[in-house]
């Protein structure tokens, strides 16, 4: 399920980047950080762009939303890794 959220965030960020100037404004015209954001931390990057668009900058309590999105990204990365570890331990404990 977490991969679905991350996929949706990647698609949403890509659509926002291609159809509006919000990503360019948030990252001051740079392309490397948004690209890395799409690959590694899509929810955090999307939250940063949305907070920047709504508030004009990311300062003070606005960082709370970015941090919460970062925690969601970490959870999205953790779930597949946890499943892989559980599958590996099941295979190791099963009699051959």
Tab-separated table of N, CA, C and O in Angstrom:
chain	number	residue	atom	x	y	z
A	1	UNK	N	0.808	-1.192	0.000
A	1	UNK	CA	0.000	0.000	0.000
A	1	UNK	C	0.855	1.261	0.000
A	1	UNK	O	0.506	2.247	-0.620
A	2	UNK	N	1.989	1.205	0.711
A	2	UNK	CA	2.847	2.391	0.775
A	2	UNK	C	3.464	2.716	-0.584
A	2	UNK	O	3.691	3.882	-0.892
A	3	UNK	N	3.709	1.690	-1.391
A	3	UNK	CA	4.257	1.947	-2.721
A	3	UNK	C	3.238	2.683	-3.579
A	3	UNK	O	3.613	3.476	-4.447
A	4	UNK	N	1.958	2.455	-3.321
A	4	UNK	CA	0.913	3.142	-4.067
A	4	UNK	C	0.890	4.634	-3.736
A	4	UNK	O	0.749	5.480	-4.625
A	5	UNK	N	1.074	4.954	-2.454
A	5	UNK	CA	1.135	6.355	-2.035
A	5	UNK	C	2.349	7.038	-2.654
A	5	UNK	O	2.262	8.162	-3.162
A	6	UNK	N	3.484	6.365	-2.634
A	6	UNK	CA	4.696	6.935	-3.220
A	6	UNK	C	4.549	7.104	-4.737
A	6	UNK	O	5.000	8.113	-5.300
A	7	UNK	N	3.914	6.152	-5.388
A	7	UNK	CA	3.684	6.266	-6.827
A	7	UNK	C	2.771	7.446	-7.129
A	7	UNK	O	3.035	8.229	-8.049
A	8	UNK	N	1.691	7.588	-6.352
A	8	UNK	CA	0.786	8.710	-6.539
A	8	UNK	C	1.513	10.036	-6.340
A	8	UNK	O	1.318	10.982	-7.100
A	9	UNK	N	2.358	10.115	-5.318
A	9	UNK	CA	3.117	11.345	-5.059
A	9	UNK	C	4.067	11.649	-6.209
A	9	UNK	O	4.216	12.808	-6.614
A	10	UNK	N	4.713	10.619	-6.754
A	10	UNK	CA	5.605	10.829	-7.897
A	10	UNK	C	4.840	11.358	-9.108
A	10	UNK	O	5.277	12.300	-9.774
A	11	UNK	N	3.703	10.739	-9.391
A	11	UNK	CA	2.898	11.192	-10.532
A	11	UNK	C	2.373	12.605	-10.317
A	11	UNK	O	2.402	13.432	-11.239
A	12	UNK	N	1.893	12.891	-9.108
A	12	UNK	CA	1.379	14.230	-8.814
A	12	UNK	C	2.482	15.275	-8.941
A	12	UNK	O	2.275	16.344	-9.526
A	13	UNK	N	3.657	14.971	-8.413
A	13	UNK	CA	4.774	15.909	-8.498
A	13	UNK	C	5.188	16.121	-9.945
A	13	UNK	O	5.478	17.248	-10.362
A	14	UNK	N	5.209	15.062	-10.722
A	14	UNK	CA	5.565	15.187	-12.130
A	14	UNK	C	4.553	16.053	-12.881
A	14	UNK	O	4.930	16.917	-13.681
A	15	UNK	N	3.266	15.843	-12.615
A	15	UNK	CA	2.226	16.653	-13.260
A	15	UNK	C	2.346	18.120	-12.851
A	15	UNK	O	2.259	19.022	-13.693
A	16	UNK	N	2.566	18.363	-11.558
A	16	UNK	CA	2.722	19.742	-11.083
A	16	UNK	C	3.947	20.385	-11.716
A	16	UNK	O	3.914	21.554	-12.125
A	17	UNK	N	5.025	19.640	-11.829
A	17	UNK	CA	6.263	20.178	-12.395
A	17	UNK	C	6.086	20.524	-13.869
A	17	UNK	O	6.556	21.561	-14.330
A	18	UNK	N	5.404	19.661	-14.623
A	18	UNK	CA	5.264	19.880	-16.055
A	18	UNK	C	4.162	20.878	-16.412
A	18	UNK	O	4.224	21.504	-17.474
A	19	UNK	N	3.155	21.031	-15.548
A	19	UNK	CA	2.022	21.872	-15.940
A	19	UNK	C	1.955	23.218	-15.223
A	19	UNK	O	1.167	24.069	-15.629
A	20	UNK	N	2.737	23.416	-14.173
A	20	UNK	CA	2.717	24.691	-13.454
A	20	UNK	C	4.147	25.137	-13.151
A	20	UNK	O	5.075	24.325	-13.182
A	21	UNK	N	4.319	26.407	-12.827
A	21	UNK	CA	5.661	26.880	-12.447
A	21	UNK	C	5.965	26.715	-10.954
A	21	UNK	O	6.961	27.242	-10.472
A	22	UNK	N	5.137	25.969	-10.219
A	22	UNK	CA	5.311	25.873	-8.766
A	22	UNK	C	6.620	25.217	-8.360
A	22	UNK	O	7.272	25.651	-7.409
A	23	UNK	N	7.010	24.160	-9.044
A	23	UNK	CA	8.262	23.471	-8.694
A	23	UNK	C	9.454	24.375	-8.993
A	23	UNK	O	10.400	24.453	-8.205
A	24	UNK	N	9.407	25.080	-10.123
A	24	UNK	CA	10.504	26.002	-10.448
A	24	UNK	C	10.623	27.114	-9.415
A	24	UNK	O	11.724	27.515	-9.041
A	25	UNK	N	9.485	27.619	-8.947
A	25	UNK	CA	9.519	28.664	-7.915
A	25	UNK	C	10.062	28.121	-6.596
A	25	UNK	O	10.860	28.776	-5.938
A	26	UNK	N	9.597	26.953	-6.203
A	26	UNK	CA	10.010	26.395	-4.919
A	26	UNK	C	11.500	26.074	-4.890
A	26	UNK	O	12.154	26.245	-3.863
A	27	UNK	N	12.034	25.623	-6.000
A	27	UNK	CA	13.455	25.265	-6.060
A	27	UNK	C	14.277	26.281	-6.839
A	27	UNK	O	15.385	25.985	-7.275
A	28	UNK	N	13.733	27.462	-7.048
A	28	UNK	CA	14.412	28.591	-7.683
A	28	UNK	C	15.005	28.239	-9.044
A	28	UNK	O	16.139	28.599	-9.362
A	29	UNK	N	14.237	27.505	-9.839
A	29	UNK	CA	14.645	27.195	-11.198
A	29	UNK	C	15.568	26.003	-11.335
A	29	UNK	O	15.907	25.618	-12.445
A	30	UNK	N	15.982	25.412	-10.247
A	30	UNK	CA	16.862	24.245	-10.318
A	30	UNK	C	16.094	23.009	-10.758
A	30	UNK	O	14.883	22.913	-10.594
A	31	UNK	N	16.800	22.059	-11.318
A	31	UNK	CA	16.140	20.830	-11.774
A	31	UNK	C	16.670	19.590	-11.065
A	31	UNK	O	16.011	18.559	-11.032
A	32	UNK	N	17.846	19.687	-10.460
A	32	UNK	CA	18.451	18.508	-9.846
A	32	UNK	C	17.720	18.078	-8.570
A	32	UNK	O	17.394	16.895	-8.406
A	33	UNK	N	17.454	19.014	-7.667
A	33	UNK	CA	16.760	18.648	-6.426
A	33	UNK	C	15.351	18.124	-6.664
A	33	UNK	O	14.967	17.120	-6.051
A	34	UNK	N	14.554	18.740	-7.539
A	34	UNK	CA	13.237	18.140	-7.806
A	34	UNK	C	13.336	16.748	-8.419
A	34	UNK	O	12.540	15.861	-8.096
A	35	UNK	N	14.314	16.542	-9.280
A	35	UNK	CA	14.491	15.220	-9.887
A	35	UNK	C	14.875	14.187	-8.830
A	35	UNK	O	14.321	13.082	-8.796
A	36	UNK	N	15.797	14.538	-7.951
A	36	UNK	CA	16.165	13.640	-6.854
A	36	UNK	C	14.982	13.414	-5.917
A	36	UNK	O	14.801	12.321	-5.380
A	37	UNK	N	14.161	14.447	-5.746
A	37	UNK	CA	12.971	14.321	-4.926
A	37	UNK	C	11.971	13.347	-5.510
A	37	UNK	O	11.359	12.563	-4.778
A	38	UNK	N	11.794	13.376	-6.807
A	38	UNK	CA	10.884	12.431	-7.463
A	38	UNK	C	11.385	11.003	-7.271
A	38	UNK	O	10.608	10.082	-7.029
A	39	UNK	N	12.688	10.821	-7.336
A	39	UNK	CA	13.252	9.475	-7.240
A	39	UNK	C	13.250	8.963	-5.801
A	39	UNK	O	12.814	7.840	-5.542
A	40	UNK	N	13.731	9.775	-4.847
A	40	UNK	CA	13.976	9.263	-3.503
A	40	UNK	C	12.936	9.673	-2.460
A	40	UNK	O	12.587	8.869	-1.602
A	41	UNK	N	12.481	10.916	-2.470
A	41	UNK	CA	11.561	11.414	-1.442
A	41	UNK	C	10.382	12.159	-2.090
A	41	UNK	O	10.255	13.383	-1.950
A	42	UNK	N	9.520	11.448	-2.790
A	42	UNK	CA	8.470	12.135	-3.537
A	42	UNK	C	7.437	12.842	-2.653
A	42	UNK	O	6.983	13.936	-2.985
A	43	UNK	N	7.070	12.256	-1.532
A	43	UNK	CA	6.058	12.870	-0.668
A	43	UNK	C	6.624	14.137	-0.032
A	43	UNK	O	5.946	15.169	0.034
A	44	UNK	N	7.865	14.094	0.398
A	44	UNK	CA	8.518	15.259	0.990
A	44	UNK	C	8.643	16.383	-0.029
A	44	UNK	O	8.353	17.544	0.280
A	45	UNK	N	9.049	16.052	-1.235
A	45	UNK	CA	9.211	17.059	-2.270
A	45	UNK	C	7.871	17.687	-2.637
A	45	UNK	O	7.772	18.912	-2.789
A	46	UNK	N	6.847	16.867	-2.759
A	46	UNK	CA	5.518	17.393	-3.070
A	46	UNK	C	5.019	18.295	-1.942
A	46	UNK	O	4.467	19.374	-2.195
A	47	UNK	N	5.232	17.897	-0.698
A	47	UNK	CA	4.818	18.733	0.430
A	47	UNK	C	5.580	20.053	0.442
A	47	UNK	O	4.991	21.112	0.691
A	48	UNK	N	6.871	20.015	0.153
A	48	UNK	CA	7.674	21.238	0.110
A	48	UNK	C	7.139	22.188	-0.952
A	48	UNK	O	6.985	23.390	-0.711
A	49	UNK	N	6.831	21.658	-2.123
A	49	UNK	CA	6.312	22.492	-3.217
A	49	UNK	C	4.963	23.093	-2.833
A	49	UNK	O	4.716	24.282	-3.054
A	50	UNK	N	4.078	22.288	-2.238
A	50	UNK	CA	2.757	22.788	-1.861
A	50	UNK	C	2.839	23.837	-0.756
A	50	UNK	O	2.159	24.864	-0.816
A	51	UNK	N	3.676	23.598	0.250
A	51	UNK	CA	3.837	24.579	1.328
A	51	UNK	C	4.439	25.864	0.779
A	51	UNK	O	3.998	26.965	1.131
A	52	UNK	N	5.409	25.743	-0.093
A	52	UNK	CA	6.035	26.930	-0.687
A	52	UNK	C	5.019	27.709	-1.512
A	52	UNK	O	4.986	28.936	-1.478
A	53	UNK	N	4.170	26.998	-2.244
A	53	UNK	CA	3.167	27.668	-3.075
A	53	UNK	C	2.119	28.369	-2.220
A	53	UNK	O	1.662	29.463	-2.568
A	54	UNK	N	1.726	27.763	-1.107
A	54	UNK	CA	0.685	28.351	-0.259
A	54	UNK	C	1.210	29.479	0.627
A	54	UNK	O	0.533	30.484	0.821
A	55	UNK	N	2.402	29.299	1.182
A	55	UNK	CA	2.932	30.266	2.145
A	55	UNK	C	3.915	31.260	1.536
A	55	UNK	O	4.235	32.262	2.164
A	56	UNK	N	4.423	30.984	0.364
A	56	UNK	CA	5.414	31.864	-0.240
A	56	UNK	C	6.840	31.523	0.150
A	56	UNK	O	7.777	31.931	-0.523
A	57	UNK	N	7.014	30.789	1.224
A	57	UNK	CA	8.322	30.298	1.654
A	57	UNK	C	8.083	29.206	2.690
A	57	UNK	O	6.988	29.058	3.212
A	58	UNK	N	9.125	28.462	2.973
A	58	UNK	CA	9.014	27.403	3.979
A	58	UNK	C	9.841	27.845	5.182
A	58	UNK	O	11.059	27.705	5.201
A	59	UNK	N	9.139	28.410	6.172
A	59	UNK	CA	9.794	28.887	7.385
A	59	UNK	C	8.923	28.554	8.584
A	59	UNK	O	7.718	28.352	8.455
A	60	UNK	N	9.535	28.483	9.726
A	60	UNK	CA	8.799	28.288	10.970
A	60	UNK	C	7.973	27.013	10.980
A	60	UNK	O	8.470	25.923	10.714
A	61	UNK	N	6.686	27.173	11.306
A	61	UNK	CA	5.793	26.030	11.431
A	61	UNK	C	5.499	25.369	10.096
A	61	UNK	O	4.977	24.253	10.060
A	62	UNK	N	5.815	25.992	8.994
A	62	UNK	CA	5.627	25.362	7.686
A	62	UNK	C	6.495	24.118	7.536
A	62	UNK	O	6.142	23.194	6.811
A	63	UNK	N	7.634	24.116	8.248
A	63	UNK	CA	8.517	22.955	8.191
A	63	UNK	C	7.879	21.711	8.787
A	63	UNK	O	8.280	20.593	8.480
A	64	UNK	N	6.876	21.903	9.645
A	64	UNK	CA	6.190	20.770	10.249
A	64	UNK	C	5.594	19.861	9.176
A	64	UNK	O	5.702	18.637	9.258
A	65	UNK	N	4.972	20.449	8.172
A	65	UNK	CA	4.370	19.659	7.094
A	65	UNK	C	5.423	18.914	6.291
A	65	UNK	O	5.217	17.774	5.872
A	66	UNK	N	6.556	19.548	6.082
A	66	UNK	CA	7.640	18.900	5.332
A	66	UNK	C	8.215	17.741	6.149
A	66	UNK	O	8.490	16.667	5.603
A	67	UNK	N	8.365	17.929	7.442
A	67	UNK	CA	8.887	16.863	8.308
A	67	UNK	C	7.901	15.692	8.361
A	67	UNK	O	8.307	14.522	8.310
A	68	UNK	N	6.616	15.989	8.468
A	68	UNK	CA	5.617	14.916	8.463
A	68	UNK	C	5.647	14.147	7.140
A	68	UNK	O	5.536	12.914	7.123
A	69	UNK	N	5.813	14.850	6.045
A	69	UNK	CA	5.921	14.183	4.749
A	69	UNK	C	7.182	13.333	4.681
A	69	UNK	O	7.172	12.237	4.106
A	70	UNK	N	8.271	13.814	5.277
A	70	UNK	CA	9.504	13.036	5.321
A	70	UNK	C	9.296	11.734	6.091
A	70	UNK	O	9.772	10.671	5.679
A	71	UNK	N	8.569	11.806	7.196
A	71	UNK	CA	8.276	10.600	7.966
A	71	UNK	C	7.421	9.628	7.155
A	71	UNK	O	7.617	8.405	7.228
A	72	UNK	N	6.492	10.145	6.362
A	72	UNK	CA	5.708	9.287	5.474
A	72	UNK	C	6.596	8.628	4.417
A	72	UNK	O	6.406	7.457	4.073
A	73	UNK	N	7.550	9.386	3.895
A	73	UNK	CA	8.495	8.803	2.931
A	73	UNK	C	9.303	7.686	3.576
A	73	UNK	O	9.518	6.631	2.965
A	74	UNK	N	9.769	7.919	4.797
A	74	UNK	CA	10.520	6.869	5.490
A	74	UNK	C	9.669	5.630	5.696
A	74	UNK	O	10.143	4.498	5.526
A	75	UNK	N	8.414	5.815	6.055
A	75	UNK	CA	7.514	4.678	6.231
A	75	UNK	C	7.288	3.949	4.909
A	75	UNK	O	7.215	2.720	4.877
A	76	UNK	N	7.191	4.693	3.827
A	76	UNK	CA	6.995	4.073	2.514
A	76	UNK	C	8.221	3.265	2.097
A	76	UNK	O	8.091	2.236	1.431
A	77	UNK	N	9.415	3.719	2.492
A	77	UNK	CA	10.635	2.969	2.171
A	77	UNK	C	10.822	1.782	3.107
A	77	UNK	O	11.439	0.792	2.745
A	78	UNK	N	10.296	1.886	4.318
A	78	UNK	CA	10.492	0.845	5.324
A	78	UNK	C	9.627	-0.386	5.069
A	78	UNK	O	10.058	-1.517	5.308
A	79	UNK	N	8.431	-0.197	4.586
A	79	UNK	CA	7.486	-1.314	4.446
A	79	UNK	C	8.006	-2.421	3.516
A	79	UNK	O	7.989	-3.588	3.909
A	80	UNK	N	8.482	-2.130	2.319
A	80	UNK	CA	8.993	-3.213	1.474
A	80	UNK	C	10.235	-3.892	2.065
A	80	UNK	O	10.399	-5.100	1.937
A	81	UNK	N	11.073	-3.115	2.735
A	81	UNK	CA	12.268	-3.698	3.348
A	81	UNK	C	11.883	-4.649	4.476
A	81	UNK	O	12.457	-5.730	4.630
A	82	UNK	N	10.888	-4.250	5.261
A	82	UNK	CA	10.433	-5.105	6.356
A	82	UNK	C	9.838	-6.398	5.817
A	82	UNK	O	10.080	-7.484	6.361
A	83	UNK	N	9.072	-6.317	4.739
A	83	UNK	CA	8.491	-7.514	4.140
A	83	UNK	C	9.572	-8.442	3.598
A	83	UNK	O	9.471	-9.664	3.722
A	84	UNK	N	10.614	-7.869	3.017
A	84	UNK	CA	11.706	-8.686	2.495
A	84	UNK	C	12.440	-9.405	3.620
A	84	UNK	O	12.792	-10.581	3.489
A	85	UNK	N	12.673	-8.722	4.725
A	85	UNK	CA	13.346	-9.340	5.865
A	85	UNK	C	12.491	-10.458	6.440
A	85	UNK	O	12.989	-11.545	6.775
A	86	UNK	N	11.189	-10.236	6.546
A	86	UNK	CA	10.296	-11.274	7.060
A	86	UNK	C	10.263	-12.483	6.135
A	86	UNK	O	10.285	-13.631	6.590
A	87	UNK	N	10.237	-12.265	4.843
A	87	UNK	CA	10.243	-13.379	3.883
A	87	UNK	C	11.555	-14.149	3.976
A	87	UNK	O	11.550	-15.386	3.931
A	88	UNK	N	12.669	-13.440	4.130
A	88	UNK	CA	13.964	-14.092	4.237
A	88	UNK	C	14.047	-14.931	5.508
A	88	UNK	O	14.570	-16.040	5.496
A	89	UNK	N	13.522	-14.394	6.604
A	89	UNK	CA	13.574	-15.148	7.857
A	89	UNK	C	12.644	-16.365	7.813
A	89	UNK	O	12.961	-17.398	8.393
A	90	UNK	N	11.531	-16.271	7.104
A	90	UNK	CA	10.654	-17.422	6.957
A	90	UNK	C	11.321	-18.520	6.142
A	90	UNK	O	11.205	-19.708	6.448
A	91	UNK	N	12.028	-18.138	5.089
A	91	UNK	CA	12.734	-19.113	4.280
A	91	UNK	C	13.868	-19.777	5.052
A	91	UNK	O	14.107	-20.965	4.925
A	92	UNK	N	14.556	-18.997	5.879
A	92	UNK	CA	15.669	-19.532	6.640
A	92	UNK	C	15.193	-20.480	7.743
A	92	UNK	O	15.869	-21.444	8.083
A	93	UNK	N	14.019	-20.214	8.309
A	93	UNK	CA	13.525	-21.052	9.400
A	93	UNK	C	12.744	-22.264	8.921
A	93	UNK	O	12.492	-23.174	9.701
A	94	UNK	N	12.358	-22.282	7.670
A	94	UNK	CA	11.595	-23.444	7.179
A	94	UNK	C	12.537	-24.627	6.934
A	94	UNK	O	13.649	-24.460	6.450
A	95	UNK	N	12.109	-25.830	7.302
A	95	UNK	CA	12.972	-27.023	7.098
A	95	UNK	C	13.113	-27.328	5.612
A	95	UNK	O	12.170	-27.239	4.846
A	96	UNK	N	14.293	-27.717	5.223
A	96	UNK	CA	14.566	-28.016	3.821
A	96	UNK	C	14.397	-29.477	3.520
A	96	UNK	O	14.695	-30.340	4.227
